Short mmCIF file of C-alpha atoms in Angstrom, two decimals:
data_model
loop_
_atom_site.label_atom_id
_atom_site.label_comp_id
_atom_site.label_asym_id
_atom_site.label_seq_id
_atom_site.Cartn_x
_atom_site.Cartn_y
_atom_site.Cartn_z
CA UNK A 1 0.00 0.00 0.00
CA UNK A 2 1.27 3.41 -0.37
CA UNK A 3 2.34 5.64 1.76
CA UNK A 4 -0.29 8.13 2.88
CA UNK A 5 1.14 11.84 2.70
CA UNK A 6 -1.89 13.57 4.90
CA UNK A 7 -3.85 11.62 7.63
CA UNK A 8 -6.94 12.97 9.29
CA UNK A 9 -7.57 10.87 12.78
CA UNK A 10 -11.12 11.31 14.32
CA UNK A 11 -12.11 10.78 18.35
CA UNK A 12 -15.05 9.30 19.61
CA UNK A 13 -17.68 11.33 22.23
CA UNK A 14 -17.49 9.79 25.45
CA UNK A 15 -21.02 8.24 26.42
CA UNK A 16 -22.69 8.09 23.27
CA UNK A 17 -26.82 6.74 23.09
CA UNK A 18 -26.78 3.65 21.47
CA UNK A 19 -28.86 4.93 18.28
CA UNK A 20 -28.14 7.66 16.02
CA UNK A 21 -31.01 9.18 15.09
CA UNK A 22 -29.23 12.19 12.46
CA UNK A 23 -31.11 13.39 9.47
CA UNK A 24 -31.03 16.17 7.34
CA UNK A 25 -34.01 17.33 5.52
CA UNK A 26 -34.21 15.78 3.05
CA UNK A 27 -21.64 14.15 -29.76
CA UNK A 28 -20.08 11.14 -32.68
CA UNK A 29 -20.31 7.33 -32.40
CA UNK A 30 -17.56 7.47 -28.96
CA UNK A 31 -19.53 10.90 -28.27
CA UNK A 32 -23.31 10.68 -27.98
CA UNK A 33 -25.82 13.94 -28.03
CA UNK A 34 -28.70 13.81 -25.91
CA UNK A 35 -31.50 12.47 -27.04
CA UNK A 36 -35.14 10.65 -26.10
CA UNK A 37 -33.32 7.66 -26.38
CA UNK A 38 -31.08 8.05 -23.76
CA UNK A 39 -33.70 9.23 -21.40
CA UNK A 40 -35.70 6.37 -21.83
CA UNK A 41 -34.24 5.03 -18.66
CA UNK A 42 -33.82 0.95 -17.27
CA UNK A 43 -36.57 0.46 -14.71
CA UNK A 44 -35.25 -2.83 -12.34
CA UNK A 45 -36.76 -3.59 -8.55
CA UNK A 46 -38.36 0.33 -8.23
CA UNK A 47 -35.24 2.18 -9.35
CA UNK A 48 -33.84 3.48 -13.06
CA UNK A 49 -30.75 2.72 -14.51
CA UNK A 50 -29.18 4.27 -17.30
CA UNK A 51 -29.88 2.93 -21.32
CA UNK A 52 -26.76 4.11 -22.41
CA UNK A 53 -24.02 1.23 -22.49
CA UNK A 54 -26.97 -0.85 -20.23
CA UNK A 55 -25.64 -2.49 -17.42
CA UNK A 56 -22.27 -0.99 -17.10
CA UNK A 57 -22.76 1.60 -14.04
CA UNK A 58 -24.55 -1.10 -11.42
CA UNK A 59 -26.13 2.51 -9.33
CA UNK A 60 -29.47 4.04 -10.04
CA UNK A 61 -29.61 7.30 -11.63
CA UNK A 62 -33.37 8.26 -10.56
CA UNK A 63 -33.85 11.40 -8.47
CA UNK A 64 -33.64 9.83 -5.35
CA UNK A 65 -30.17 8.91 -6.22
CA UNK A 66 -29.18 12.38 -8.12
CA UNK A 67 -30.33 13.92 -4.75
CA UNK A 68 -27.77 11.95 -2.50
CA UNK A 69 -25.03 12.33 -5.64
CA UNK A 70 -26.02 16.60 -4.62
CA UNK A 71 -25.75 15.75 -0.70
CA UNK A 72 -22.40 13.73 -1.36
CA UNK A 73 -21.12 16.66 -2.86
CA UNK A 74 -22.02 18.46 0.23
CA UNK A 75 -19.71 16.41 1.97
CA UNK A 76 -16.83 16.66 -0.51
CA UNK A 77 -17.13 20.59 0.17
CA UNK A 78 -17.28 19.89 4.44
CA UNK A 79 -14.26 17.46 3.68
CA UNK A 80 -12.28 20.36 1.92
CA UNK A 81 -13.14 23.81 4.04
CA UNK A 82 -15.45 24.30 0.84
CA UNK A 83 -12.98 24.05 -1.33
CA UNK A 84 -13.65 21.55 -4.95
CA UNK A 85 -10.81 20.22 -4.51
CA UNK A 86 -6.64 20.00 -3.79
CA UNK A 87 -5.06 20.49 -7.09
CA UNK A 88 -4.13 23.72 -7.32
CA UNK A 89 -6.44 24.67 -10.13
CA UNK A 90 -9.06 24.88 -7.29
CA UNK A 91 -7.50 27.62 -6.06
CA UNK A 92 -9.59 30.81 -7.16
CA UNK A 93 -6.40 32.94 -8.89
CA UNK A 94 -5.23 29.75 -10.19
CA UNK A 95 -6.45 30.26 -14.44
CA UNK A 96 -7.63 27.24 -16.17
CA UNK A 97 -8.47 27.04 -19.72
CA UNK A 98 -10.09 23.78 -19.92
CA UNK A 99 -11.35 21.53 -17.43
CA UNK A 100 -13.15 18.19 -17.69
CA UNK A 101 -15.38 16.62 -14.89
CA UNK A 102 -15.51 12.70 -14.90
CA UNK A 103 -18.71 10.82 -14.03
CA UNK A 104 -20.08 14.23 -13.59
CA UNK A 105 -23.77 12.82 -12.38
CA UNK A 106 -25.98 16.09 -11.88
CA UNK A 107 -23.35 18.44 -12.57
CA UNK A 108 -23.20 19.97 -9.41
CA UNK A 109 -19.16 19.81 -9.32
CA UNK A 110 -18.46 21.29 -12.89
CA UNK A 111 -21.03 24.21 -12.60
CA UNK A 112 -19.30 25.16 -8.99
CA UNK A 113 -16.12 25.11 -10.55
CA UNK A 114 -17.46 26.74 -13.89
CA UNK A 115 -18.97 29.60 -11.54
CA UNK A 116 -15.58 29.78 -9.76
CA UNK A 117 -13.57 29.72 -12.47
CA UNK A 118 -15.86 31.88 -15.29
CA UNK A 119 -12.46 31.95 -17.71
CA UNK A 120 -12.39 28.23 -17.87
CA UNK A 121 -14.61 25.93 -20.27
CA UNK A 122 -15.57 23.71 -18.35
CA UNK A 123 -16.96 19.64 -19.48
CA UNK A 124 -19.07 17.30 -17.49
CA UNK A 125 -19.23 13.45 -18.72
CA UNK A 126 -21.37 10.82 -17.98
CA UNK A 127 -23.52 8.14 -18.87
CA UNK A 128 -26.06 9.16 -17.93
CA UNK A 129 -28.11 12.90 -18.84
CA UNK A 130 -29.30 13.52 -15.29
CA UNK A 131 -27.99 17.66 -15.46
CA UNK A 132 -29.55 20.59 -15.86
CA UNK A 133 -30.46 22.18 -19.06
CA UNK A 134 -29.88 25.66 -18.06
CA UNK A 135 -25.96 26.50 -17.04
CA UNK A 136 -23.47 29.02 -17.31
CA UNK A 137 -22.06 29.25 -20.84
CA UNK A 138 -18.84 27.96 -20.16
CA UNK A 139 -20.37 25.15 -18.90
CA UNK A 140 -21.47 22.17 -21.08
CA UNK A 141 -22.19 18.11 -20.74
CA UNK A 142 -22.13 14.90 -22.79
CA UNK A 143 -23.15 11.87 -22.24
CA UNK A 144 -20.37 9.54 -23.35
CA UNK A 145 -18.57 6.57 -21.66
CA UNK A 146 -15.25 7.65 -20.56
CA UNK A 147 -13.85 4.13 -21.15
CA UNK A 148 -14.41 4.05 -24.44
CA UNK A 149 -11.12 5.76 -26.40
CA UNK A 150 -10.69 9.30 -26.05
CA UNK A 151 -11.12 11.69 -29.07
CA UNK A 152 -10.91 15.04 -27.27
CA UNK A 153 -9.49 17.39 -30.08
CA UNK A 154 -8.29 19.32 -27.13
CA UNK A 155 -6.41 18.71 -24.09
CA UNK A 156 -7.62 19.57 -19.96
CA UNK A 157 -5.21 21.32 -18.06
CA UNK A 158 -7.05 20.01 -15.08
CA UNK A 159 -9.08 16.80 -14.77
CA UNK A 160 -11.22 15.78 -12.09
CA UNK A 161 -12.78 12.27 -10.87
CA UNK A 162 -15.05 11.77 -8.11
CA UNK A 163 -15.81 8.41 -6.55
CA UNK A 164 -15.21 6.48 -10.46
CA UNK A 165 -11.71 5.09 -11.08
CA UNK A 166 -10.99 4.36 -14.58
CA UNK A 167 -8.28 4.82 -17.81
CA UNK A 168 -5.24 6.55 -16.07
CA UNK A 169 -3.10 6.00 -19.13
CA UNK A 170 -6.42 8.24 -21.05
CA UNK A 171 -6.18 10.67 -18.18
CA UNK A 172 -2.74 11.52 -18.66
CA UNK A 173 -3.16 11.44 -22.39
CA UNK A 174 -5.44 14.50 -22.32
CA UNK A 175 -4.06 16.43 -19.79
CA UNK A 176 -1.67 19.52 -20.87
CA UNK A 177 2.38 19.71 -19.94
CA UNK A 178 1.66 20.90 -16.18
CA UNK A 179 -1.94 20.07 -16.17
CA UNK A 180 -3.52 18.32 -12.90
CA UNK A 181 -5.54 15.37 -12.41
CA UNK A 182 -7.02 15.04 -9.30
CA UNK A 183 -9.03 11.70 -8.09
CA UNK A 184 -11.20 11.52 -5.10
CA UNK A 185 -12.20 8.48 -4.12
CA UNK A 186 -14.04 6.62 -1.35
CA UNK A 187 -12.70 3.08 -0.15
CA UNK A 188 -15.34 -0.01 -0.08
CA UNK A 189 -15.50 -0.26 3.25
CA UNK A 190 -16.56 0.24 6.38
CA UNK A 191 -13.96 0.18 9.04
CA UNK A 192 -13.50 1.69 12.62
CA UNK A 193 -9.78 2.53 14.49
CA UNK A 194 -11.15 1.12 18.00
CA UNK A 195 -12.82 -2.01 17.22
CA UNK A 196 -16.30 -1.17 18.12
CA UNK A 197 -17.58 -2.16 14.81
CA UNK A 198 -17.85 -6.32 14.72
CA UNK A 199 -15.98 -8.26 12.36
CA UNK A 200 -19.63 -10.15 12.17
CA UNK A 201 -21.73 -6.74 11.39
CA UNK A 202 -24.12 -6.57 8.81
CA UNK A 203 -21.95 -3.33 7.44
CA UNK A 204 -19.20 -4.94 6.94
CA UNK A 205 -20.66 -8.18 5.40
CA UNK A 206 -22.21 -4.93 3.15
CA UNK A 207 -19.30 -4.11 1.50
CA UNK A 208 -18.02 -7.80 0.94
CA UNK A 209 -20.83 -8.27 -0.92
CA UNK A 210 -20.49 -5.28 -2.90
CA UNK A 211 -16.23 -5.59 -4.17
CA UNK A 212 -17.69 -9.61 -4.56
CA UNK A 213 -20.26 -8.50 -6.71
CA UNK A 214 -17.94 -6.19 -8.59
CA UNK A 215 -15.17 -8.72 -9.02
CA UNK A 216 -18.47 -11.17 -10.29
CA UNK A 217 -19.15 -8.39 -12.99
CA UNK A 218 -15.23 -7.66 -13.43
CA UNK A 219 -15.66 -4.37 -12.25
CA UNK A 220 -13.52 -4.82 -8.71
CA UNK A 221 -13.86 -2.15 -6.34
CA UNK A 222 -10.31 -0.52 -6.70
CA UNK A 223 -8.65 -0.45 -3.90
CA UNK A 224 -8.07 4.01 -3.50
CA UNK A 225 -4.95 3.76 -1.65
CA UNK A 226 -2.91 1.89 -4.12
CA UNK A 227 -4.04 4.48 -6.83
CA UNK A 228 -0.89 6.37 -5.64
CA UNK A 229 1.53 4.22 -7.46
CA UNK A 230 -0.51 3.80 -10.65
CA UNK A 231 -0.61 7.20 -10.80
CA UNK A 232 3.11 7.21 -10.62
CA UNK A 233 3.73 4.56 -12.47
CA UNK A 234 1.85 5.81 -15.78
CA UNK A 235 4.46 9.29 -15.33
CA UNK A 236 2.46 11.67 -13.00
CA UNK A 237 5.03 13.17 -10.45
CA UNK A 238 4.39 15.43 -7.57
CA UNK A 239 1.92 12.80 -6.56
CA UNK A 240 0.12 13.30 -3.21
CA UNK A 241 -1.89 11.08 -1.43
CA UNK A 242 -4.47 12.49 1.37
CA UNK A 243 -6.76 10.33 3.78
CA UNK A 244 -9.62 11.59 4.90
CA UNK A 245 -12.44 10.07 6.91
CA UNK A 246 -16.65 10.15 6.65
CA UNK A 247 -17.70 9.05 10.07
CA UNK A 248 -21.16 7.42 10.00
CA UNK A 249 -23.26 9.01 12.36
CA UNK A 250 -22.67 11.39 15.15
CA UNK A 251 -20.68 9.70 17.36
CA UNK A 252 -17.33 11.40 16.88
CA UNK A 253 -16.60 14.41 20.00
CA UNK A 254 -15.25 17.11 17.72
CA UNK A 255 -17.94 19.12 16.62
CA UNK A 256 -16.57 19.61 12.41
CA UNK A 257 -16.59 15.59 12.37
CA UNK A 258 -19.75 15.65 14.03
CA UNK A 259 -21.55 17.71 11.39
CA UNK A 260 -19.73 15.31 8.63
CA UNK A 261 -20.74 12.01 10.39
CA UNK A 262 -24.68 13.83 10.38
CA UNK A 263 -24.84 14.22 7.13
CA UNK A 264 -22.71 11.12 5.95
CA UNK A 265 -24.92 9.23 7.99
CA UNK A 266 -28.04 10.26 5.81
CA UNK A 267 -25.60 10.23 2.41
CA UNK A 268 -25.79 6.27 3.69
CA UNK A 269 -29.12 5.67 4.80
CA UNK A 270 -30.47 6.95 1.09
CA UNK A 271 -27.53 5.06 -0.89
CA UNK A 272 -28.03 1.87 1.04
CA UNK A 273 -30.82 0.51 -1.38
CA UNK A 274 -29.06 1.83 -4.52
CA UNK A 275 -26.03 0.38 -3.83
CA UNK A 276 -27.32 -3.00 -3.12
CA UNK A 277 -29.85 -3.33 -5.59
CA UNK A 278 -28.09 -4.08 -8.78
CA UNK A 279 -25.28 -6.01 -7.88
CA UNK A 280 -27.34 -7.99 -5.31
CA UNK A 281 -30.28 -9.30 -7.33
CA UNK A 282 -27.38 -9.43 -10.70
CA UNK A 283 -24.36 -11.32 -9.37
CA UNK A 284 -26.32 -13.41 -6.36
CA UNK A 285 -29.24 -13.81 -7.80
CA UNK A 286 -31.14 -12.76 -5.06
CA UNK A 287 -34.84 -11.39 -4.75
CA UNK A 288 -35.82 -7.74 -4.22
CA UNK A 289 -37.36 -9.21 -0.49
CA UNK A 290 -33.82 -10.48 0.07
CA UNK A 291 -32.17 -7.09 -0.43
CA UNK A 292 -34.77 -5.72 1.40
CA UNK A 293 -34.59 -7.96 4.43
CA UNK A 294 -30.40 -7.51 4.49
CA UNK A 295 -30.75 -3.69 4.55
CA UNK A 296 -32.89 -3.62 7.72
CA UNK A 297 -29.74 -4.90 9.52
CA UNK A 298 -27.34 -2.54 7.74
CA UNK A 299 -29.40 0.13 8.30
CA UNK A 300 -29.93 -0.57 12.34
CA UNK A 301 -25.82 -0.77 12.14
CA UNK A 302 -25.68 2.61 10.81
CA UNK A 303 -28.02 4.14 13.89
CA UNK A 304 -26.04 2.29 16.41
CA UNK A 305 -23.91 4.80 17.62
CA UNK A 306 -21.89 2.28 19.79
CA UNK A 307 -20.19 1.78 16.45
CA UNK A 308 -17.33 3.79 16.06
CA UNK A 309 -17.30 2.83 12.00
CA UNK A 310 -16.25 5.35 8.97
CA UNK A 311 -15.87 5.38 5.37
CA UNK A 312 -11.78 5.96 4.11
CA UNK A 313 -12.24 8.72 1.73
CA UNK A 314 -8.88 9.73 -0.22
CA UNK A 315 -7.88 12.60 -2.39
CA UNK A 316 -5.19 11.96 -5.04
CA UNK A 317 -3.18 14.87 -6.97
CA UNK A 318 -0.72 14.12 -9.84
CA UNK A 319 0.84 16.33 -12.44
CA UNK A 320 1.64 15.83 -15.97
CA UNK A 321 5.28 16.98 -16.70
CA UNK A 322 6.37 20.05 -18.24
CA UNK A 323 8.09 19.53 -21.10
CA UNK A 324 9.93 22.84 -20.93
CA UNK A 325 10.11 22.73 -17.08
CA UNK A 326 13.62 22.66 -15.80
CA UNK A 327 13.94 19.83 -13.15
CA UNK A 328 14.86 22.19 -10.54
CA UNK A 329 11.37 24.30 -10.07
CA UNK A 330 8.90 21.67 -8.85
CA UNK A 331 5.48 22.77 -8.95
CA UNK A 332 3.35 23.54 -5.86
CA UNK A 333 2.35 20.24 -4.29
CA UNK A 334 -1.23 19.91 -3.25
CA UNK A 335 -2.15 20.72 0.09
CA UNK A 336 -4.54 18.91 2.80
CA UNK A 337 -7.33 21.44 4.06
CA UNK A 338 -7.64 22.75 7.15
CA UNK A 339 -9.17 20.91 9.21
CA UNK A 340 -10.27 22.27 12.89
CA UNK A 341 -7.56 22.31 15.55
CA UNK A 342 -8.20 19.55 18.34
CA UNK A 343 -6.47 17.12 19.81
CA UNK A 344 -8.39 14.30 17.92
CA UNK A 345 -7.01 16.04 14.74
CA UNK A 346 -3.20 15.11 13.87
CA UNK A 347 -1.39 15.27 10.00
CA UNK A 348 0.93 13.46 8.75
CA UNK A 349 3.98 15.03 6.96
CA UNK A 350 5.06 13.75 3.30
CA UNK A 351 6.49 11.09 2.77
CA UNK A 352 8.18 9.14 0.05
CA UNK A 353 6.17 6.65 -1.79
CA UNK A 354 6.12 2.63 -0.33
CA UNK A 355 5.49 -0.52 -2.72
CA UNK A 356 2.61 -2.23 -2.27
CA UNK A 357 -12.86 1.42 -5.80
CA UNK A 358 -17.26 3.24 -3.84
CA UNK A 359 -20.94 5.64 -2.29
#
């Protein structure tokens, strides 16, 4: 596994209730334009999938679903100090010409960053057409499937990936002499630092299913952490690697994870049925009643606050060479947020790379 350059640690609230109980109130053959076609949606066990390339994204894509992808992004933003991101093309002065948003679901990350950044043109891609028809004009989507082979005419001085690991080799293909890619990815798992959450739990029996059903469809879960040396290995340097944790529920004492572990709590109460849907029913075979039944238990793990259990979310930055760079001025390394000061709260310094997918 890599070596993690930033490391956020979270501490638990003494006497917690046993439940948690937080909610928030709730164009080309390779490059397809929208059309009816595409909207006429895949309707399986009460949710919609998308028609495009049928059965290759195993997640819904109804609006239950694009309103979790919107409070996900929420999170992202909490994660970050409400920043987009760690590259530094996030940072406001920083001026982009071109960037392009991967998986882009409803758009809410590329028409931030097309607001922030009103210079840049700015491309969302996905498979499926779930964003809004009225945006900024330097703001536009496709639907197209990323895995397919690029035929950008153009190059991205900054690409960005959220929770959807794909092509790296494509990635760096299309990025400009200095541009960034940045990845952000969740692990499949659900994990806790003190043991409180059972080896036994119906959480973490969850996610086995899930990377089993994904190695079933040969679509494994990749594993976030070891994205650091692919990225390195396909000629990104500057590569950092930054850990970050969603707590699931309330439970943690310091108040900035508390508000994260609220609202990732509810991001996994609404994504529990979408992400077990699919891949339950396709690669087990088993009933919607089945799924249904199994979700009760997940879902009375994720109120029991006695469980100490999070979700490993990582931020990746890598830069394409500069051509006409001289070795000796390296370019500005991404940076962790801020996160509050506490005593729960410690960061790792960089370090050099070791040997050794997601909500």
């Amino acid at each position: 596994m890599a070596q993690v350059d930033h490391e956020i640690q979270i501490g638990a609230e003494d006497n917690n209730p046993v439940e948690d109980g937080a909610e928030v109130q709730s164009i080309a053959s390779s490059r397809t334009s929208l059309s009816e076609s595409l909207r006429d949606y895949h309707f399986e066990n009460g949710r919609t999938y998308h028609r495009y390339k049928e059965g290759k994204y195993h997640f819904p894509n109804d609006e239950k679903e694009n309103d979790r992808l919107d409070l996900q992004h929420h999170l992202a933003l909490l994660t970050l100090g409400g920043k987009l991101g760690l590259a530094p093309p996030c940072d406001p002065e920083y001026k982009v010409q071109r960037a392009l948003d991967i998986g882009t679901g409803t758009g809410i990350w590329a028409i931030q960053y097309a607001d922030d950044h009103p210079e840049t043109e700015v491309l969302g891609v996905d498979l499926s057409p779930t964003q809004p028809d009225f945006v900024a004009p330097n703001v536009k989507f496709e639907v197209d499937d990323i895995e397919d082979e690029w035929t950008y005419t153009k190059p991205f001085e900054y690409i960005h990936s959220r929770h959807m690991t794909s092509s790296l080799a494509d990635w760096k293909a299309n990025i400009t002499p200095g541009g960034y890619l940045e990845l952000q990815e969740a692990e499949m798992a659900f994990l806790s630092d003190d043991n409180t959450l059972p080896a036994d739990s119906a959480l973490v029996r969850f996610a086995e299913l899930l990377r089993g059903a994904g190695a079933k469809f040969g679509r494994n879960f990749v594993v976030a952490s070891e994205l650091k040396e692919l990225m390195i290995d396909v000629g990104f340097e500057n590569v950092t690697l930054s850990k970050y944790k969603w707590p699931l529920g309330t439970w943690p004492k310091d108040p900035h994870f508390k508000e994260l572990g609220m609202f990732n709590h509810e991001n996994a109460m609404m994504a529990a049925d979408g992400l077990a849907m699919a891949p339950l029913t396709r690669a087990y075979e088993w009933t919607r009643d089945e799924v249904e039944v199994f979700l009760v238990d997940v879902r009375k793990d994720l109120k029991n606050r006695a469980y100490h259990a999070y979700v490993p979310m990582y931020f990746l930055v890598g830069r394409k060479p500069a051509t006409t760079e001289k070795k000796d001025s390296p370019a500005p390394a991404a940076t962790p947020a801020a996160a509050p000061t506490s005593e729960e709260t410690t960061t790792q310094s960089p370090a050099p790379a070791q040997s050794g997918s997601t909500a």
